[in-house]
mmCIF file of C-alpha atoms and ligand atoms in Angstrom:
data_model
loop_
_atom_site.group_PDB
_atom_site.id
_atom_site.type_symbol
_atom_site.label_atom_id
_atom_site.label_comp_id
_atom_site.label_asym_id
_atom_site.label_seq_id
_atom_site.Cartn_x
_atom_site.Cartn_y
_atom_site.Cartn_z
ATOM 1 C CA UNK A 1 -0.488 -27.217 2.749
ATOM 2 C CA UNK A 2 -0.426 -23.871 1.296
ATOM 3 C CA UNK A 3 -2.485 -22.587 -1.564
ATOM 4 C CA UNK A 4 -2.408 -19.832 -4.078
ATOM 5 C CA UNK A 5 -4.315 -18.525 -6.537
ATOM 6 C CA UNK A 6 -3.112 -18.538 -10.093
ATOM 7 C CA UNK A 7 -4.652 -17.756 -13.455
ATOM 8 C CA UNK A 8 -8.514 -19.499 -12.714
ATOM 9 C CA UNK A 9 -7.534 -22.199 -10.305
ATOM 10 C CA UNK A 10 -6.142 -22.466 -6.244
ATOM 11 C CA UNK A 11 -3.035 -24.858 -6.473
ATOM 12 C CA UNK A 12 -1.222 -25.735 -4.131
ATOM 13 C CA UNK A 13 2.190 -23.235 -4.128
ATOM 14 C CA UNK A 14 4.680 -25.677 -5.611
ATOM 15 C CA UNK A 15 2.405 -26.321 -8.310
ATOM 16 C CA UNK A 16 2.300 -22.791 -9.540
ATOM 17 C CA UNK A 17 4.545 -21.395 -12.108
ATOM 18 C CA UNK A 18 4.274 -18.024 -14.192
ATOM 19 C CA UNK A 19 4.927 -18.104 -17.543
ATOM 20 C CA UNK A 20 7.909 -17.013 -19.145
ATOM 21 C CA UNK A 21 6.353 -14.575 -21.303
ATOM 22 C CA UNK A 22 4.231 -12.875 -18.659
ATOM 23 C CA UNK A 23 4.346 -8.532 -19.317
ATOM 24 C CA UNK A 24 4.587 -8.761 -15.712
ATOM 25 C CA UNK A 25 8.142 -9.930 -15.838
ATOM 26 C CA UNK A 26 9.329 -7.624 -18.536
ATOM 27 C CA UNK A 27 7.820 -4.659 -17.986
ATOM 28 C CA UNK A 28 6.595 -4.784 -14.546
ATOM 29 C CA UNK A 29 3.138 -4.567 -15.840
ATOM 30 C CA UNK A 30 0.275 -4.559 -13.671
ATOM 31 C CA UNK A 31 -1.338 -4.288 -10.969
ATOM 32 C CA UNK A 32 -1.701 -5.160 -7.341
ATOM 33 C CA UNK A 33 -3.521 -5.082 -3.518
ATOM 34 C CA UNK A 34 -2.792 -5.792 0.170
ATOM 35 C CA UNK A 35 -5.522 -6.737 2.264
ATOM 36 C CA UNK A 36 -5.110 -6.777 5.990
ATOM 37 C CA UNK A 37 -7.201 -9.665 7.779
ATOM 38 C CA UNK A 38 -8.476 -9.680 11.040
ATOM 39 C CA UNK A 39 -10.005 -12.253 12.813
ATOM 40 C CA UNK A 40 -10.763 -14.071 9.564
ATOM 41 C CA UNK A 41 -12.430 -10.882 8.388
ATOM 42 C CA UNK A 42 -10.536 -9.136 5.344
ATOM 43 C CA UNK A 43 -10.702 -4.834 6.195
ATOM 44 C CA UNK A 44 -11.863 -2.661 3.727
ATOM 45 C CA UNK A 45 -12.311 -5.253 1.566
ATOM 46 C CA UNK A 46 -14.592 -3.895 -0.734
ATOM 47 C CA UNK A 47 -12.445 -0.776 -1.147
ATOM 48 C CA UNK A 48 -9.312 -2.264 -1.930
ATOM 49 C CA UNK A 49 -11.003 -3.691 -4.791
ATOM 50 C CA UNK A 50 -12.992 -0.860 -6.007
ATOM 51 C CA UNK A 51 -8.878 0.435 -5.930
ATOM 52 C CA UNK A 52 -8.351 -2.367 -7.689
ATOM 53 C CA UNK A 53 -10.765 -1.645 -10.567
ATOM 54 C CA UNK A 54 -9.596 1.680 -10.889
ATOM 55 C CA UNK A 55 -5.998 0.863 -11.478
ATOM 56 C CA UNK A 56 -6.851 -1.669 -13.768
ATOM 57 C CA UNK A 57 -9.337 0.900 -16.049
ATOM 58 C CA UNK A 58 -6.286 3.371 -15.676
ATOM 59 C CA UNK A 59 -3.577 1.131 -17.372
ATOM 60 C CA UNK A 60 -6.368 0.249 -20.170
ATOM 61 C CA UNK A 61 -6.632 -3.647 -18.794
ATOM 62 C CA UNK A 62 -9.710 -5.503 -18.260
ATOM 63 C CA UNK A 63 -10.285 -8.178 -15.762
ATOM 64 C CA UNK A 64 -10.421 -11.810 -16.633
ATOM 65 C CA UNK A 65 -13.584 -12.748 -14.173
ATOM 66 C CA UNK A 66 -15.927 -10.406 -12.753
ATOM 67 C CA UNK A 67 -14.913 -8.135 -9.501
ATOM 68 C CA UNK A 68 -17.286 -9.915 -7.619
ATOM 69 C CA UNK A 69 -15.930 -13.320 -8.826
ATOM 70 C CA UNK A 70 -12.275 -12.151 -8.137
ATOM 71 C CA UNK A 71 -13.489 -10.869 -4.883
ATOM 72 C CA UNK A 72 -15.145 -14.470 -3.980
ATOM 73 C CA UNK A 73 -11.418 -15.788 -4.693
ATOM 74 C CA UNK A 74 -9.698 -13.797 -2.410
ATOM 75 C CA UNK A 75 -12.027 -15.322 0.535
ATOM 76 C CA UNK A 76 -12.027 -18.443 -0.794
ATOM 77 C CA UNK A 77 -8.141 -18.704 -1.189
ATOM 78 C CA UNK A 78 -8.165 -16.855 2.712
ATOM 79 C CA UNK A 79 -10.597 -19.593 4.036
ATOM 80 C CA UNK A 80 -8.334 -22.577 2.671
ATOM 81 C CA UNK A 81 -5.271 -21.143 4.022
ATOM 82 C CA UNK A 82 -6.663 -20.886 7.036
ATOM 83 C CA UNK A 83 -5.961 -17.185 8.055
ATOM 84 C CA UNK A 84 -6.887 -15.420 10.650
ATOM 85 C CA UNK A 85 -4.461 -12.224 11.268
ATOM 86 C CA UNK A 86 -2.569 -12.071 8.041
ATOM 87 C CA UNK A 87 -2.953 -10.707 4.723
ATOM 88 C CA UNK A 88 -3.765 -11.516 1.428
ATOM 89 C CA UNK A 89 -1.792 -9.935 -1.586
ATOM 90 C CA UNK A 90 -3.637 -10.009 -5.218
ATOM 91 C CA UNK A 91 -1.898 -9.127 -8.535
ATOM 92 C CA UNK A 92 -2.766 -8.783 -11.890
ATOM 93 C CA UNK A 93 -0.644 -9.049 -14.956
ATOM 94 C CA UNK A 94 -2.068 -7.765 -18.331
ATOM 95 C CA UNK A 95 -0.787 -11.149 -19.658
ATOM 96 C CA UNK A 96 1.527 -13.569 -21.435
ATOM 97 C CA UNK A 97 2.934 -11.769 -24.630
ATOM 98 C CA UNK A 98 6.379 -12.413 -26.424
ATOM 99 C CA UNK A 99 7.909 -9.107 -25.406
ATOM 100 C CA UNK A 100 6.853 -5.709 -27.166
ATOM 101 C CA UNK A 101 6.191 -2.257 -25.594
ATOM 102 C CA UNK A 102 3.134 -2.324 -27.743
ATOM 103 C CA UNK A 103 0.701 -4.323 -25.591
ATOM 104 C CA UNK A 104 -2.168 -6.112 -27.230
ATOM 105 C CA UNK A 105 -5.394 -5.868 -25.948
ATOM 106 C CA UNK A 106 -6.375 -9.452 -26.814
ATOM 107 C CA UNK A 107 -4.294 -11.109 -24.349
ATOM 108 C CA UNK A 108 -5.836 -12.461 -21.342
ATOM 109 C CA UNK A 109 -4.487 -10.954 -17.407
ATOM 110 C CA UNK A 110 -3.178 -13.277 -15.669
ATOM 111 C CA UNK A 111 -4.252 -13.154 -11.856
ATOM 112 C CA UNK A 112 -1.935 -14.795 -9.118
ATOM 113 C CA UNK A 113 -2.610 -14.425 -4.970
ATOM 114 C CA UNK A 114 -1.154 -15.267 -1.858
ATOM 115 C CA UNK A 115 -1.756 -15.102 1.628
ATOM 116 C CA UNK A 116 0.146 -14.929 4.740
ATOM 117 C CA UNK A 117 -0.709 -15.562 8.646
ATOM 118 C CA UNK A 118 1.378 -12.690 9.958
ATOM 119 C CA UNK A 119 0.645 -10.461 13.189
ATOM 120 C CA UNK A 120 0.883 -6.191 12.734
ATOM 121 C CA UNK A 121 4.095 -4.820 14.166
ATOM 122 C CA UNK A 122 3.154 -4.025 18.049
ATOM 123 C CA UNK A 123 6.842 -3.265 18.898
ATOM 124 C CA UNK A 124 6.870 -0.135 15.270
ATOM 125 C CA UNK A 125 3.487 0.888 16.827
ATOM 126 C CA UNK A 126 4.690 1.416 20.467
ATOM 127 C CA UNK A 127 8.161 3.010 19.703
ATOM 128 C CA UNK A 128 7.844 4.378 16.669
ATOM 129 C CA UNK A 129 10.304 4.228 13.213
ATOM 130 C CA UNK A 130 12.804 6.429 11.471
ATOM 131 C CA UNK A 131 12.352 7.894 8.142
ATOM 132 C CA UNK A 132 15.106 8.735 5.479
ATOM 133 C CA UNK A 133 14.037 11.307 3.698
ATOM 134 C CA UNK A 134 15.374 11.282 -0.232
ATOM 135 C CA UNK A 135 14.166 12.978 -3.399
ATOM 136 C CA UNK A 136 11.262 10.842 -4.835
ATOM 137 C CA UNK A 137 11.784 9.500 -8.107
ATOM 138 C CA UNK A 138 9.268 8.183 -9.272
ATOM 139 C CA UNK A 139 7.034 8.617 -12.336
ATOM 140 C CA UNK A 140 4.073 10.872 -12.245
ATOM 141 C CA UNK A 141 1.415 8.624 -11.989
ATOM 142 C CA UNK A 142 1.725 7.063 -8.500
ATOM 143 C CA UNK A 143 -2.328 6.898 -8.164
ATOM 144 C CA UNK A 144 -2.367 3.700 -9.657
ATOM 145 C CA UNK A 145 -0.977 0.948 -7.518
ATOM 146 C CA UNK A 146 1.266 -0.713 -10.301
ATOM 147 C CA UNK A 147 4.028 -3.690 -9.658
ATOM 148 C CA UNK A 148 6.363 -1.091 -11.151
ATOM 149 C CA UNK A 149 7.855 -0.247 -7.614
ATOM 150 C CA UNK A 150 11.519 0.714 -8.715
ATOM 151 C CA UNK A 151 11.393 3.923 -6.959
ATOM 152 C CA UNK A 152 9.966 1.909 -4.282
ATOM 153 C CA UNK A 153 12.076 0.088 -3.751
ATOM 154 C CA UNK A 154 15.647 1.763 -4.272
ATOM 155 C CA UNK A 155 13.825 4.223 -1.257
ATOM 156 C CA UNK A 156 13.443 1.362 0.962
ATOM 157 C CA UNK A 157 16.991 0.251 0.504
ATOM 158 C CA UNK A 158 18.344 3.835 0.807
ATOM 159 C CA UNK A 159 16.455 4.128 3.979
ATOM 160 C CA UNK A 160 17.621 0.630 5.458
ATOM 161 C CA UNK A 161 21.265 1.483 4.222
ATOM 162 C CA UNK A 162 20.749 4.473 6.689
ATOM 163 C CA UNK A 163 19.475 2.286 9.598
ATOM 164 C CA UNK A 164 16.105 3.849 8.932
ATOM 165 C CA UNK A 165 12.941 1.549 8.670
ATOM 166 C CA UNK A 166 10.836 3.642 5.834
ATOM 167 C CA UNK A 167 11.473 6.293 3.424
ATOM 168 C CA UNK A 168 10.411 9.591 3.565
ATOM 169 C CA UNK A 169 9.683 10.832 -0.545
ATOM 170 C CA UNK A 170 10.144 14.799 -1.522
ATOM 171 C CA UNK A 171 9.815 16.044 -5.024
ATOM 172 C CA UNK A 172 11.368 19.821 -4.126
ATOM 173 C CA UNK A 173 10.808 20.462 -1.184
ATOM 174 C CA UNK A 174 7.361 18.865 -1.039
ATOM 175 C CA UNK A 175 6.934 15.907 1.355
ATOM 176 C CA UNK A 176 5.180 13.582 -0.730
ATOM 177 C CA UNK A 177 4.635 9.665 0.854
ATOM 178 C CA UNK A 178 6.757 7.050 2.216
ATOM 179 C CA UNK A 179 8.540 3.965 0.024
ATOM 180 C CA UNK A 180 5.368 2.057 0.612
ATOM 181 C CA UNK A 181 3.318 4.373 3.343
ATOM 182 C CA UNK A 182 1.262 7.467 3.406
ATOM 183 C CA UNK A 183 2.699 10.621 5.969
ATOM 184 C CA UNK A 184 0.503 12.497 8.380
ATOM 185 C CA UNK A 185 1.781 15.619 10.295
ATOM 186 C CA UNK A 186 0.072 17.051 13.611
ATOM 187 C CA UNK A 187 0.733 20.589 14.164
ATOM 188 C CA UNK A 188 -0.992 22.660 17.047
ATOM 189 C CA UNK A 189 -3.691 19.553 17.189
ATOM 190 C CA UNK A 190 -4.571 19.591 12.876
ATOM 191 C CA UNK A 191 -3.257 16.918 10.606
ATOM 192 C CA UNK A 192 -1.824 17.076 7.399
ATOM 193 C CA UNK A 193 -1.264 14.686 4.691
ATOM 194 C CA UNK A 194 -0.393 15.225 1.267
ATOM 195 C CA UNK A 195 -3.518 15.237 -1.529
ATOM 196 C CA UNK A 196 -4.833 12.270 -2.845
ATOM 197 C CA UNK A 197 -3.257 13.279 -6.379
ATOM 198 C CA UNK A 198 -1.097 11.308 -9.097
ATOM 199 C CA UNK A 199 2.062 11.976 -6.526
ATOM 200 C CA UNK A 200 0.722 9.864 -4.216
ATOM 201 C CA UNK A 201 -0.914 6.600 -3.596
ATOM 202 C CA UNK A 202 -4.171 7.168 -1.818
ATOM 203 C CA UNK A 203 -4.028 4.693 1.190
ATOM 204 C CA UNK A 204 -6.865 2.883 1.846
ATOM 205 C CA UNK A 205 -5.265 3.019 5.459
ATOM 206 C CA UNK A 206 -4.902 6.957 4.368
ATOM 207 C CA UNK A 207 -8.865 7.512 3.733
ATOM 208 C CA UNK A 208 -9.744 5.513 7.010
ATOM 209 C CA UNK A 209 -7.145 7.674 9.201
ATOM 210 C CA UNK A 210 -8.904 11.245 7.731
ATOM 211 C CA UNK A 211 -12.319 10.129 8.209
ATOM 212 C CA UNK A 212 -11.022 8.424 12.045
ATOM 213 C CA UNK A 213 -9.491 11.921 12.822
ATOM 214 C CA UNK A 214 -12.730 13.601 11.576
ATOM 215 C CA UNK A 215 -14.982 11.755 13.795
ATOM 216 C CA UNK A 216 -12.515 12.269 16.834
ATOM 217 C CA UNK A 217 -13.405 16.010 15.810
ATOM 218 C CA UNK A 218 -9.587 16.682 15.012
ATOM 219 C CA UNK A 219 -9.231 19.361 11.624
ATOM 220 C CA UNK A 220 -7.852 17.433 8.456
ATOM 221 C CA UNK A 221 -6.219 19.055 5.851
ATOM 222 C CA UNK A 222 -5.731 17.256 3.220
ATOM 223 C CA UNK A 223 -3.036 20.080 1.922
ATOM 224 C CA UNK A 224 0.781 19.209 0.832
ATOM 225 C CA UNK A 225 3.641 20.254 3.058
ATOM 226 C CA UNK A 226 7.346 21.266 2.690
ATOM 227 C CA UNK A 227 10.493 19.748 4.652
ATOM 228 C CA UNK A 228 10.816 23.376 6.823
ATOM 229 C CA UNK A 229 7.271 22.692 7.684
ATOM 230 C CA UNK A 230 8.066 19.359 8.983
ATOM 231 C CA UNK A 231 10.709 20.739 10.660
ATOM 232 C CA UNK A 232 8.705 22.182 13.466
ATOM 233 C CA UNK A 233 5.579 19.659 13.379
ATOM 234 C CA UNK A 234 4.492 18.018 16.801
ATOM 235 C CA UNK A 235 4.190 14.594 15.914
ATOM 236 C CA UNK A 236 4.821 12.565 12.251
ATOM 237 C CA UNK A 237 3.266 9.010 11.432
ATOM 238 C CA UNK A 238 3.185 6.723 8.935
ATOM 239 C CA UNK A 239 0.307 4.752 7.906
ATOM 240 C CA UNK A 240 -0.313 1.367 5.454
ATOM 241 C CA UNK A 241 -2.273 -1.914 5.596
ATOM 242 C CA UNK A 242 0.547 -4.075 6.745
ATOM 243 C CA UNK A 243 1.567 -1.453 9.537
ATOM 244 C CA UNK A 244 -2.023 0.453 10.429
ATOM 245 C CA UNK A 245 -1.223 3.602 11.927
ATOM 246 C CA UNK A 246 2.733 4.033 13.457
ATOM 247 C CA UNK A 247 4.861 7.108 15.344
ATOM 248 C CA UNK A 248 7.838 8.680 13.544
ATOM 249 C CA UNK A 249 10.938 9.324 16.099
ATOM 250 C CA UNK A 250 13.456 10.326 13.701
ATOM 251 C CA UNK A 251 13.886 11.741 10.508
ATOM 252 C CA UNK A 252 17.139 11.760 8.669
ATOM 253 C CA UNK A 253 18.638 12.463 5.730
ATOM 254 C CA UNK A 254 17.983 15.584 3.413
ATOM 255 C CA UNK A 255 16.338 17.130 7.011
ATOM 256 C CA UNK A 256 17.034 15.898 10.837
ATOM 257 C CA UNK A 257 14.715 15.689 13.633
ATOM 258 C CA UNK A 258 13.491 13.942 16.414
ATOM 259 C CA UNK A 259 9.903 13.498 17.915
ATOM 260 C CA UNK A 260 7.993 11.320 20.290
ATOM 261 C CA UNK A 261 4.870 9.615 19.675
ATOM 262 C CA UNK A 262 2.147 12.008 20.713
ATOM 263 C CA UNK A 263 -1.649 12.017 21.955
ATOM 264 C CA UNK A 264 -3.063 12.574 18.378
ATOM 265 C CA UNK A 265 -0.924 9.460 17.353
ATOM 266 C CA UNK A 266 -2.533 7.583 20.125
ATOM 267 C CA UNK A 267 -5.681 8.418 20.126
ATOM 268 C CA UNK A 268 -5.805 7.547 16.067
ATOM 269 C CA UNK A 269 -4.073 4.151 17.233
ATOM 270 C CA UNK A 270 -6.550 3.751 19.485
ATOM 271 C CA UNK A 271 -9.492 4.285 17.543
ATOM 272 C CA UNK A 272 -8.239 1.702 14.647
ATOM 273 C CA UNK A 273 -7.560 -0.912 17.307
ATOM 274 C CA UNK A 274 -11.341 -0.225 18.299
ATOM 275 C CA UNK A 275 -12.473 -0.632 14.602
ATOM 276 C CA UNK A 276 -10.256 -3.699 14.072
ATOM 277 C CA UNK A 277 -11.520 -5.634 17.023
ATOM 278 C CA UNK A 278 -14.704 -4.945 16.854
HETATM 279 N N1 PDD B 1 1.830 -0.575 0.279
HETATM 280 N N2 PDD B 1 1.928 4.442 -0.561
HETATM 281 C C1 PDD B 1 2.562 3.444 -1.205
HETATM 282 C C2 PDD B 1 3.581 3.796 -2.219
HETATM 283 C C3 PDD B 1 2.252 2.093 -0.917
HETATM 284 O O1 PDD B 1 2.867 1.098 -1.565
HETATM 285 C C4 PDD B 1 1.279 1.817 0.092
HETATM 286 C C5 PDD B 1 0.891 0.412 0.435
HETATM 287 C C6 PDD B 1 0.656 2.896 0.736
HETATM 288 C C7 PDD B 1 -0.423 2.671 1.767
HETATM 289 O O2 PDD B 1 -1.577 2.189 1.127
HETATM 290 P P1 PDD B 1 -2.622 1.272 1.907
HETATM 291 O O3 PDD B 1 -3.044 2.026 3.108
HETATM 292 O O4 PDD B 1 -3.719 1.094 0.916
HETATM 293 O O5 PDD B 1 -1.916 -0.011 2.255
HETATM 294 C C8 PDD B 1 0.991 4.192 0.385
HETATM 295 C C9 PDD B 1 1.454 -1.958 0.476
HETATM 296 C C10 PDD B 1 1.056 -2.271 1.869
HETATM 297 C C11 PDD B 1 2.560 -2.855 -0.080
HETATM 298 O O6 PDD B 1 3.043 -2.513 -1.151
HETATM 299 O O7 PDD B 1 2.887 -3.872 0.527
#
């Protein structure tokens, strides 16, 4: 049987039904995570939540249980599922609320979580993906790692429409992040990737990566850069939770190149593999 997590209980997944008034339905508001498990262990655990936390403080909710309580939860609802390579996603609602922009701050959040047994995609990491890259349009706070995933998602579409498997985002000229991935260019052996600012979501896949490269002694910049500079860049990856670390071949779109996966790519790849096995 399958559990989730909703509101202060595990049920079992038929049993559990949101609310018709939940903000989370009308307005897309709240918040989420995606932990990666391996082996039974969840990664970065404690760092998704601390993520967590700070997305919640920056939409002004507060949490129903303590983060160490919500935190317990998670493993709990893991262990009963019985995962071992999966993931477990957690949301959080600000609450049930007969609609009204103005949110109350008396309402309780409503928490929900599942988990899934699911392997990471050997075949992406190997051979690489193509990227459409569109104008993101998004809205200007895309620190916080919201539900509200519009732009999101129309990218991901646009890019699938375009037999591409991820998005590349550009406000201008500036290569922001993917639908639902942080980019990384190599160029003459340093890596770029955009600043952890409100245009982008900072990875916790992202932070591991810099401070992977750092240790393999490669230079980091943690520095934006523009579609000509992409143009010319020795390799491109993309990196999340779900997907780790994986090789852009193509891009398409508003620019069009092709690449091969190269030894910077592989020796990051390699290096996550050691952590993750470990
Ligand atoms: N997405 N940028 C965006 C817009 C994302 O949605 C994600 C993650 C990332 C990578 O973040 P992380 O390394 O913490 O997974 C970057 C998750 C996996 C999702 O929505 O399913």
């Amino acid at each position: 049987m399958e559990y989730v997590w909703l509101k202060d209980k595990i049920v079992p997944r038929q049993e559990a039904f949101i609310h018709f008034d939940d903000r989370g339905y009308y307005f897309g508001d709240g918040i989420y995570e995606v932990i990666q498990v391996y082996n039974g262990q969840p990664f970065l655990f404690h760092e998704h939540f601390e993520r967590f936390l700070r997305s919640a403080q920056e939409l002004d909710m507060s949490l129903p249980f303590s983060i160490n309580e919500i935190k317990e939860n998670t493993r709990l609802l893991l262990q009963k599922n019985e995962i071992n390579n999966g993931y477990a996603y957690i949301q959080m609602t600000r609450g049930e609320q007969v609609r009204d922009h103005l949110y109350s701050r008396d309402i309780c959040p409503v928490i929900t979580a599942f988990t899934k047994e699911a392997e990471v995609p050997a075949d992406k990491q190997k051979s690489g993906i193509s990227l459409w890259a569109a104008e993101d349009i998004r809205w200007l706070r895309c620190d916080i790692k919201t539900i509200n995933l519009l732009g999101n998602v129309l990218a991901k579409r646009k890019a699938e429409d375009n037999h591409c498997e991820e998005a590349l985002q550009h406000r201008g000229h500036t290569v922001t992040e993917g639908s639902s991935t942080n980019i990384f260019m190599v160029k003459k052996g340093v890596i770029y990737t955009h600043p952890a600012n409100h245009l982008i979501l900072n990875g916790i896949t992202r932070q591991n990566v810099v401070n992977l490269a750092k240790n393999e002694r490669f230079p980091v910049y943690e520095e934006a850069f523009s579609l000509e500079e992409i143009m010319d860049a020795d390799e491109i990856f993309v990196t999340s939770t779900t997907l780790e670390i994986v090789p852009v071949v193509n891009i398409k779109g508003s620019i069009e190149i092709s690449l091969q996966p190269g030894t910077v790519t592989r020796k990051l790849q390699q290096a996550f593999k050691e952590q993750t096995s470990a």
